[in-house]
Coordinates of C-alpha atoms and ligand atoms in Angstrom, one line a residue:
X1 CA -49.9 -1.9 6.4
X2 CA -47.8 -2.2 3.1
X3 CA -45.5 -5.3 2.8
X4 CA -42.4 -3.3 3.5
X5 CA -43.5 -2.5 7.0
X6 CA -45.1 -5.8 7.7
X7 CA -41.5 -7.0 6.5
X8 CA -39.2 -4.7 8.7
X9 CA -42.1 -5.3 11.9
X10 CA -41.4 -9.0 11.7
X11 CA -37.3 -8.0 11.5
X12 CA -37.2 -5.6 14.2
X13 CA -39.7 -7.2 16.6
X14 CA -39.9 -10.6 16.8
X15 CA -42.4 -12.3 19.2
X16 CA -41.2 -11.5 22.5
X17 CA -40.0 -15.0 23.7
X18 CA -41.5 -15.9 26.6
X19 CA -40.6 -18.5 29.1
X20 CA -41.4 -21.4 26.8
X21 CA -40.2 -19.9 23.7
X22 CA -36.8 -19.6 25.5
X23 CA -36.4 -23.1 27.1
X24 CA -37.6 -24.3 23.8
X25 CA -34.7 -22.6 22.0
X26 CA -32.3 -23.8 24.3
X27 CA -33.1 -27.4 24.1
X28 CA -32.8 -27.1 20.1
X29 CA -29.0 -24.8 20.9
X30 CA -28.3 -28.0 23.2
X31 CA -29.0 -30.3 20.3
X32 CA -27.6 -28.5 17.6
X33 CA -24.5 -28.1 19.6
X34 CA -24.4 -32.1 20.4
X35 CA -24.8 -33.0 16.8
X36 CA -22.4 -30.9 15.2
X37 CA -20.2 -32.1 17.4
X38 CA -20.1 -35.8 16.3
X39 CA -18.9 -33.7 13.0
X40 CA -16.7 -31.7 14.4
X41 CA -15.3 -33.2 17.8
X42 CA -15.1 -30.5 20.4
X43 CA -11.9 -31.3 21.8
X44 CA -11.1 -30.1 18.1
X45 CA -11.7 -26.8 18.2
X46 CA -11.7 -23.8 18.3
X47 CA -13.2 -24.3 14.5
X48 CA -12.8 -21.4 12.5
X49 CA -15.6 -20.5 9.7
X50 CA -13.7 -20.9 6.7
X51 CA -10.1 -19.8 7.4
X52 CA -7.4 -19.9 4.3
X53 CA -5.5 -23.2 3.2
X54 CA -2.0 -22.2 2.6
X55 CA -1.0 -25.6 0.9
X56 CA 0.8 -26.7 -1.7
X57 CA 3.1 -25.3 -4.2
X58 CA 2.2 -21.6 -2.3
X59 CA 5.3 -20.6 -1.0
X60 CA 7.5 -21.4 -3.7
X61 CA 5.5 -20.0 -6.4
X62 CA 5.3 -16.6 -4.5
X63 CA 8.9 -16.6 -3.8
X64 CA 9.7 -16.7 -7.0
X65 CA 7.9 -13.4 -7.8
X66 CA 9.8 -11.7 -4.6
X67 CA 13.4 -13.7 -6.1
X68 CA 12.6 -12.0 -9.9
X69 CA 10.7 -8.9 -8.7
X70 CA 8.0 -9.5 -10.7
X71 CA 5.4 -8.8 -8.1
X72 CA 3.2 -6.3 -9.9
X73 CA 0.0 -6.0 -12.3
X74 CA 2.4 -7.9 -15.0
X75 CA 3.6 -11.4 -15.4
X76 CA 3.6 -15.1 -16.3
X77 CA 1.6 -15.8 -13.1
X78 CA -1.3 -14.1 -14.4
X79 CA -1.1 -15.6 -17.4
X80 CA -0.3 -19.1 -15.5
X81 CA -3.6 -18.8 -13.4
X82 CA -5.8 -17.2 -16.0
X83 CA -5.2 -20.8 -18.2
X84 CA -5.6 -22.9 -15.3
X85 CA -9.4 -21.1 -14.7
X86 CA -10.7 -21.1 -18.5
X87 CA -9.2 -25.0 -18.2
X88 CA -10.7 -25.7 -14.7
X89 CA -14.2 -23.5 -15.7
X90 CA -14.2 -24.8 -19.2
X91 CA -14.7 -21.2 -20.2
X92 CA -12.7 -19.9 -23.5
X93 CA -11.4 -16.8 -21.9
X94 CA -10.4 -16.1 -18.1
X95 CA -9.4 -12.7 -17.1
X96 CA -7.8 -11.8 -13.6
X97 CA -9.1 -9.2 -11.9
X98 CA -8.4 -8.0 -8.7
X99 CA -11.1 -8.6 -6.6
X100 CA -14.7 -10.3 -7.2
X101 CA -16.8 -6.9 -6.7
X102 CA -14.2 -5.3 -9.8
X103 CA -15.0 -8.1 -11.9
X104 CA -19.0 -7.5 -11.4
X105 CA -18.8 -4.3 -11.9
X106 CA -16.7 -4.6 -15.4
X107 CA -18.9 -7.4 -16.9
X108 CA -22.4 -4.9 -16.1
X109 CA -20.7 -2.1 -17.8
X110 CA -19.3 -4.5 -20.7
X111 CA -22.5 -5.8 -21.4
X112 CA -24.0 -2.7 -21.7
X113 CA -25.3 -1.3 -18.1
X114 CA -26.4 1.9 -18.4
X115 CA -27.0 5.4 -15.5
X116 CA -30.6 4.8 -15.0
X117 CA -31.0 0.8 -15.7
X118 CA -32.3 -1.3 -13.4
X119 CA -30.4 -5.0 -13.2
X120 CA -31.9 -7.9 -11.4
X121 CA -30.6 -8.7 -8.2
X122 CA -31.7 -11.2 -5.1
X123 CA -31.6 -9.2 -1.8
X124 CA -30.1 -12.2 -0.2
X125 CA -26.9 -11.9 -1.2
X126 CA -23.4 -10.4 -0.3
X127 CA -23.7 -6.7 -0.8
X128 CA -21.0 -6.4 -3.2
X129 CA -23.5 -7.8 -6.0
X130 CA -25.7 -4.9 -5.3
X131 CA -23.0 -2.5 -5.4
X132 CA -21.6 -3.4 -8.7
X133 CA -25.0 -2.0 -10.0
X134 CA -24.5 1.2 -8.4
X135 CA -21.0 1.7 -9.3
X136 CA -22.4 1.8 -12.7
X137 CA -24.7 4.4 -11.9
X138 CA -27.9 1.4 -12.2
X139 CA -30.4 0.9 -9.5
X140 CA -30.7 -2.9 -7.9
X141 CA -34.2 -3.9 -8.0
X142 CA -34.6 -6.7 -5.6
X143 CA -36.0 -10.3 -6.5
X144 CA -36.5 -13.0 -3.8
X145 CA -34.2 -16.6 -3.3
X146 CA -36.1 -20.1 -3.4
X147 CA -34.9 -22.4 -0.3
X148 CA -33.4 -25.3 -1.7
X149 CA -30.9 -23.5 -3.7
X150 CA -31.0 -20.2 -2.3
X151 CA -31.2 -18.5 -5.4
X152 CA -33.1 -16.4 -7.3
X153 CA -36.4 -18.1 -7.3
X154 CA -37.4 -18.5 -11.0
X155 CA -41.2 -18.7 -10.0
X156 CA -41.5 -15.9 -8.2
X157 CA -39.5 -14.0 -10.6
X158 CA -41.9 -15.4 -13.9
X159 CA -44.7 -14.0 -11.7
X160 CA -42.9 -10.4 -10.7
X161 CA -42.0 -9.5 -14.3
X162 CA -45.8 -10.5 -15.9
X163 CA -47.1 -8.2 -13.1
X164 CA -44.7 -4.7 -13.4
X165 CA -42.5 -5.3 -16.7
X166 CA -43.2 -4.5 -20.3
X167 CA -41.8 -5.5 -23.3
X168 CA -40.8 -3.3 -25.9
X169 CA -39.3 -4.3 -29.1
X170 CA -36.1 -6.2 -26.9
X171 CA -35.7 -4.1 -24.2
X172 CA -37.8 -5.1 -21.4
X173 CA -39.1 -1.5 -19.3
X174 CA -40.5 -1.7 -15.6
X175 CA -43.8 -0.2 -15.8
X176 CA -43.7 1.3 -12.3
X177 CA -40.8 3.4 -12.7
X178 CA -40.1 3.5 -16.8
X179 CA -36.9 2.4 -16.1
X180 CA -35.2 -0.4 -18.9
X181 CA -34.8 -3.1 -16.5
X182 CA -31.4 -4.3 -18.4
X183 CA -29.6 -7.4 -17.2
X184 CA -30.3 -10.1 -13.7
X185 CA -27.4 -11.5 -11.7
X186 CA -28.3 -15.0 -10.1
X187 CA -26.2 -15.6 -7.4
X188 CA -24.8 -19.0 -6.8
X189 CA -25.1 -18.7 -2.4
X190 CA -22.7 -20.4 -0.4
X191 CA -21.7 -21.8 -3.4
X192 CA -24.9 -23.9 -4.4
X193 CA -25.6 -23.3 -7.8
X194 CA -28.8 -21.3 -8.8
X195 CA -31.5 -22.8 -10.4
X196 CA -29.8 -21.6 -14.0
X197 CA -31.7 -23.3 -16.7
X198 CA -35.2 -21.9 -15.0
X199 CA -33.8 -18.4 -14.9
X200 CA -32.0 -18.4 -18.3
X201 CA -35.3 -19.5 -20.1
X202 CA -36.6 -16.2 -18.1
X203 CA -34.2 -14.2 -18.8
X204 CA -34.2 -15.1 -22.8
X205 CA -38.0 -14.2 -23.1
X206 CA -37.7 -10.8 -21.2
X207 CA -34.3 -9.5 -23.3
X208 CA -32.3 -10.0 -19.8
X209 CA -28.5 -10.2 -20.1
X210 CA -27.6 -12.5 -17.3
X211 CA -24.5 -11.6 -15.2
X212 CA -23.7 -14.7 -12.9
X213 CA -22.0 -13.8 -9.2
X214 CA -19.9 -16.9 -9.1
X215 CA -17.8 -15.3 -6.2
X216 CA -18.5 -18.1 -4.2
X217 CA -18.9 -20.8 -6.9
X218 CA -15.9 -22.4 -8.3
X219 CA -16.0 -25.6 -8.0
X220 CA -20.0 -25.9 -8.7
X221 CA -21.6 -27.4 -11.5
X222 CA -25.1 -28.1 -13.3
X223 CA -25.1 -31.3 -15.4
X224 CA -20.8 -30.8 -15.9
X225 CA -21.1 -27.2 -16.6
X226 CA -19.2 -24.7 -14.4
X227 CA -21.5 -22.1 -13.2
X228 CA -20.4 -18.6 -14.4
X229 CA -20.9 -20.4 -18.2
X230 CA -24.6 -19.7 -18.2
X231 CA -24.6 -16.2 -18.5
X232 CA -23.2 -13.7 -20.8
X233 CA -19.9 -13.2 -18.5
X234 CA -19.2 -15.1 -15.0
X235 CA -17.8 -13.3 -11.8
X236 CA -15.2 -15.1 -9.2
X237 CA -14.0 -13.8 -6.2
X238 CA -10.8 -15.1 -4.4
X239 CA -10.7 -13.1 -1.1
X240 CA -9.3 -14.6 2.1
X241 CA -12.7 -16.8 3.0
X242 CA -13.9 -18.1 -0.2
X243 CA -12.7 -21.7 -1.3
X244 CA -9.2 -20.7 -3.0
X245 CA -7.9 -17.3 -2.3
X246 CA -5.5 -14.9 -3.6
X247 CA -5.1 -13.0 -0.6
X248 CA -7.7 -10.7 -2.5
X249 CA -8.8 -11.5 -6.1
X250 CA -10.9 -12.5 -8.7
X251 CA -11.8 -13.5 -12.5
X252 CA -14.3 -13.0 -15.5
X253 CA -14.7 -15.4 -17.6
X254 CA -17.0 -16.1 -21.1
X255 CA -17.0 -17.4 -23.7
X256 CA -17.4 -14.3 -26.2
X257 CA -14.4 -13.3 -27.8
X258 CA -15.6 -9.9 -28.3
X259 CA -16.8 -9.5 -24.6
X260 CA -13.2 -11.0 -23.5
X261 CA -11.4 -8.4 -25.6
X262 CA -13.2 -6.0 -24.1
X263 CA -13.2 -7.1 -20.7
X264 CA -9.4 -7.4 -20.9
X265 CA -9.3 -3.7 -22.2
X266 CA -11.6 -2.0 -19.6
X267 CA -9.6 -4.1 -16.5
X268 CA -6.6 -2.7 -17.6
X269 CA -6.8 1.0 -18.2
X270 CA -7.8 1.0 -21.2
X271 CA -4.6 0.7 -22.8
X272 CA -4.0 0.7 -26.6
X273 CA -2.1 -1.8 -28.5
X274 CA -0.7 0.2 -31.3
X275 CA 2.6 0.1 -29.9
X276 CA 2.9 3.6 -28.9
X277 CA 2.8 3.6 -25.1
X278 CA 1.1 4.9 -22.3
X279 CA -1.6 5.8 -24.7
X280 CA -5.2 5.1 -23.7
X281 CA -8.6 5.1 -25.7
X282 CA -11.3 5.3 -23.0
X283 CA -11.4 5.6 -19.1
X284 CA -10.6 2.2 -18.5
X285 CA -9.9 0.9 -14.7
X286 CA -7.0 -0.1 -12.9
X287 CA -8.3 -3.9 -12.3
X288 CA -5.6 -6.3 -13.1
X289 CA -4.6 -8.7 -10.4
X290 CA -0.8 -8.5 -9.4
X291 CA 1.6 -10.9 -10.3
X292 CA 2.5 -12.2 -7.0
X293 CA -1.8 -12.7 -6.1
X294 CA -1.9 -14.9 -9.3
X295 CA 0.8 -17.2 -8.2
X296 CA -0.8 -17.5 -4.9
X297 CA -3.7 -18.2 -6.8
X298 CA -1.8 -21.0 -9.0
X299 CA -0.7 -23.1 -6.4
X300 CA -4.5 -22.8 -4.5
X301 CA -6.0 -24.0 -8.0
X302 CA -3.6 -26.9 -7.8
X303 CA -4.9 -27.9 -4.9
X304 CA -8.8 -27.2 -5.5
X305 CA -9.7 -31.0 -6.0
X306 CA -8.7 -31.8 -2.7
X307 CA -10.4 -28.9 -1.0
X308 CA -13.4 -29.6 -3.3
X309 CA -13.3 -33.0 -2.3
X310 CA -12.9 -32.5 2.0
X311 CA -15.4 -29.7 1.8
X312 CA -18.0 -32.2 0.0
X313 CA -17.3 -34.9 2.9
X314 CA -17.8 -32.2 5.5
X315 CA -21.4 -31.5 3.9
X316 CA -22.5 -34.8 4.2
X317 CA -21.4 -35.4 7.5
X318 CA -23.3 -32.4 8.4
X319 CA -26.2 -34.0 6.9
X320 CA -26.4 -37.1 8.2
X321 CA -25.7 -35.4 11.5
X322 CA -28.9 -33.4 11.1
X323 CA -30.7 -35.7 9.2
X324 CA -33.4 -36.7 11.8
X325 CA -33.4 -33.3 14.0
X326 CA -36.8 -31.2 14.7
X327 CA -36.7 -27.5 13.9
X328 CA -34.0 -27.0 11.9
X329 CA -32.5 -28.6 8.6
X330 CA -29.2 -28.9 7.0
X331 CA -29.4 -27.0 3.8
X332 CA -27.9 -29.5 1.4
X333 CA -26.9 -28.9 -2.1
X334 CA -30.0 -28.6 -4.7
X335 CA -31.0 -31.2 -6.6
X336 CA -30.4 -29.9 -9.9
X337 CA -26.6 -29.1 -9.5
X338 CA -23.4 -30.1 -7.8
X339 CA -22.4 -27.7 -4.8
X340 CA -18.7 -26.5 -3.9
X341 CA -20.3 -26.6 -0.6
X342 CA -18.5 -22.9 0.4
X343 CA -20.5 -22.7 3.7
X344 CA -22.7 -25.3 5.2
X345 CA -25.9 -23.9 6.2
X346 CA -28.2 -24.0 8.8
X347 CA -32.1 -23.1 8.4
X348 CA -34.6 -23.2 11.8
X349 CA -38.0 -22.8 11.8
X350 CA -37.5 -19.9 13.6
X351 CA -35.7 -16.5 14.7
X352 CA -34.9 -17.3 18.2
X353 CA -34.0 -21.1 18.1
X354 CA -31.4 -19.8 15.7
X355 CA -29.9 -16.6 17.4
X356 CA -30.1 -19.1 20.4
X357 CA -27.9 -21.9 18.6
X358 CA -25.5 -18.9 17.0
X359 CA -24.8 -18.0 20.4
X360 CA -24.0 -21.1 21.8
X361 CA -22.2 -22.7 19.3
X362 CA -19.7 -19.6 19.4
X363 CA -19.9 -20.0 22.8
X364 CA -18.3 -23.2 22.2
X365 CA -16.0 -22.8 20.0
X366 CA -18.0 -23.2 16.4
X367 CA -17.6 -19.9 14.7
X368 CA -20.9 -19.7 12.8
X369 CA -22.3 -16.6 11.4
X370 CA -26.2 -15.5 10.5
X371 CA -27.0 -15.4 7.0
X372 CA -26.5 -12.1 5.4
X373 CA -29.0 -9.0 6.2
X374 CA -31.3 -8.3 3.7
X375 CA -29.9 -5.7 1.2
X376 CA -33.3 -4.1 0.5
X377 CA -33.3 -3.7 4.6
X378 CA -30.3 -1.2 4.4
X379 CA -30.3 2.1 4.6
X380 CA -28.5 2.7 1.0
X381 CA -30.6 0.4 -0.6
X382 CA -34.6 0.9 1.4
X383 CA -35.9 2.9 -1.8
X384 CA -34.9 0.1 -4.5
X385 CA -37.7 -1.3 -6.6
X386 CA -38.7 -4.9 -5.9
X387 CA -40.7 -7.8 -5.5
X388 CA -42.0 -9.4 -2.6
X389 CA -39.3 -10.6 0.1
X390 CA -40.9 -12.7 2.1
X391 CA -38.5 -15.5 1.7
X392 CA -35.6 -13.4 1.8
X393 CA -37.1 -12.0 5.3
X394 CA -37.1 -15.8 6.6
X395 CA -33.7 -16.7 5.4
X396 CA -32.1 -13.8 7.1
X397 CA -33.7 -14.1 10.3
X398 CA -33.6 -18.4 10.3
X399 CA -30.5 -19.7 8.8
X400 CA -26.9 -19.7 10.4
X401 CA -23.4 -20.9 8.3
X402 CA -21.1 -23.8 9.9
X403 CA -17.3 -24.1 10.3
X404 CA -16.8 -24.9 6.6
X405 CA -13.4 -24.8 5.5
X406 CA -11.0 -27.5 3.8
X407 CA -8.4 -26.9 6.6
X408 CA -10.9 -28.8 9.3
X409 CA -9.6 -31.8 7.2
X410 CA -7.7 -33.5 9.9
X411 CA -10.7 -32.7 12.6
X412 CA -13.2 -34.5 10.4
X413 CA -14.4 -37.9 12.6
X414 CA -14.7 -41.2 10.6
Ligands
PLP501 C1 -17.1 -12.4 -2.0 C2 -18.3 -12.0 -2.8 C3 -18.2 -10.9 -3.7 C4 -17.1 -9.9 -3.9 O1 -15.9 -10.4 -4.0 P1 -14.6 -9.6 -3.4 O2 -13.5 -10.3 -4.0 O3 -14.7 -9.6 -1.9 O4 -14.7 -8.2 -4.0 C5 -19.3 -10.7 -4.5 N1 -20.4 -11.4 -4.4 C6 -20.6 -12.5 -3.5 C7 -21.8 -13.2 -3.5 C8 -19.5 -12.7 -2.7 O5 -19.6 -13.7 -1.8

């Protein structure tokens, strides 16, 4: 049997649980739930996953852009909140975009993305990564995530590319398909950073151009430097659920000037600066972030210490909750870089001790979610080129994500 039916097998029937398997799972559910609930008292609740933190400056910055009408894809907001990411990042340029999925799919095509390429990407991830790729007419070919970051596992992926790639001059070619295998976006999960010196050392001996999904990084470091600054160009996202929000939104930033010049021009139609208007020198896209997101955004960045810093003690509290249980572990940051801690994590040892626990932990009143679905495991994306999954596969099926936002602030015990 190939590995992609051994794979979707293990997916689609898991050992029928007998009797012991069940009471087994339900003894871990009852412990999980009694341990995250010295973090999270459950008088508390209802705990939501990561609900929005209106706070702050918020409703006086977005009145102001309802009070002057400037509520559109121009205005000193934009500017405002673009200054306060390259500051916050440490990135020379930050441009606005407005959502996290737009901004991946400009930098793929700024960079150089071509119909036919094949980029890089770790099936365990949100889908929009994937579908930047496609957008640009590229094929994901899917790489598997190490556990204690949850990235792309710079191992495994050494291993993969000695086995099917083949330089050429500096374009690396997959010999499997013929296909220029182009660029690699590492994403940084849950908002742990990837393992980015590892796959940048990769991706400098194969001719990769690295793309960084930092939709749910900001905030997260390695050794003082922002993630999104390893790569070429950086991607944020700041939709309703990640750690600052826009309402919907997000940002590119590099340090290229070239790249930021273009990035600007692509995100905004295209647009010419030779003072005649309304004149356009390529198809460009309609990709700027409205005025009135931007100020939203302004006062959330204001706040983002404070968020980073409740979020952090919510981590550890998780940790030392879980530090001594049996069958399951609290996925704490990596070692090599400082977290944002987006979601706190959950990884059993197996399938049904966790859909066991998701159940009742929802049940009482701790939204949790499972970890995202393969991508190669859907329908749209079953015929993409990859490695082997096997880690991936365990993820998806073991690992659950906590009530994690900054708002639980005043339900955090101690
Ligand atoms: C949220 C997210 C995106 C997309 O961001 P949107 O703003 O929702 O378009 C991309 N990648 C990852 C990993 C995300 O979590």
């Amino acid at each position: 049997m190939s590995d992609a039916l051994l794979e979707a097998g293990e997916r689609l029937t898991p050992n029928t649980p007998g009797a012991n398997a069940d009471a087994i799972a339900q003894g871990i559910a009852t412990d999980v739930l009694a341990r995250v609930s010295t973090v999270l008292p459950r008088t508390g609740g209802p705990y939501p996953l990561h609900a929005p933190e209106i706070d702050g400056n918020a409703w006086r910055y977005v009145k102001d852009c309802l009070d002057t009408g400037w509520v559109s894809s121009v205005g000193a907001w934009v500017d405002r909140f673009e200054d306060m990411l390259a500051d916050i990042t440490g990135a020379r340029h930050a441009i606005a975009t407005v959502n996290g999925t737009a901004a991946l799919h400009a930098a793929l095509l700024t960079v150089g993305v071509k119909p036919g390429d094949e980029v890089l990407v770790p099936s365990f991830t949100f889908v929009a990564t994937a579908n930047a790729v496609s957008y640009c007419g590229a094929i994901p070919h899917f790489v598997d995530c190490e556990i204690e970051g949850l990235g792309i596992d710079p191992a495994a992926l050494d291993a993969h590319l000695a086995w099917i790639g083949e330089v050429q001059g500096d374009t690396l070619i997959n010999r499997q398909t013929g296909a220029v295998i182009r660029a690699m976006i590492p994403v940084h999960c849950y908002g742990h950073p990837a393992d980015m010196a590892a796959l940048c050392e990769i991706a400098n001996r194969y001719h990769l151009t690295v793309i960084e999904d930092s939709a749910e990084s900001l905030g997260s470091r390695i050794d003082e430097t922002h993630t999104g600054r390893f790569g070429r160009i950086g991607a944020f996202s700041f939709n309703g659920n990640k750690t600052i929000t826009t309402g919907g939104g997000g940002a590119l930033i590099t340090d290229d000037d070239l790249l930021a010049r273009r990035l600007r021009h692509l995100t905004t139609t295209a647009r010419t600066n030779d003072g005649a208007d309304l004149v356009h020198d390529m198809v460009g896209y309609n990709y700027r972030l409205p005025n009135i997101n931007a100020a939203l955004g302004c006062a959330q960045l204001e706040t983002l210490d404070h968020k980073l810093a409740v979020k952090r003690r919510l981590s550890l509290h998780y940790r030392d909750a879980f530090a001594d249980a049996t069958g399951v572990q609290y996925l704490s940051p990596p070692s090599w870089g400082e977290s944002n801690n987006w979601l706190c994590a959950l990884l059993f040892d197996d399938a049904p001790a966790r859909d066991q626990v998701l159940t009742s932990l929802n049940a009482a009143g701790y939204q949790c979610r499972p970890f995202w679905a393969p991508l190669h495991s859907m329908k749209m994306y079953a015929d993409c080129p990859r490695a082997s999954l096997a880690v991936t596969g365990h993820l998806s099926a073991c690992g659950l994500t906590l009530p994690s936002g900054a708002g639980l602030t005043s339900e955090i015990k101690r």
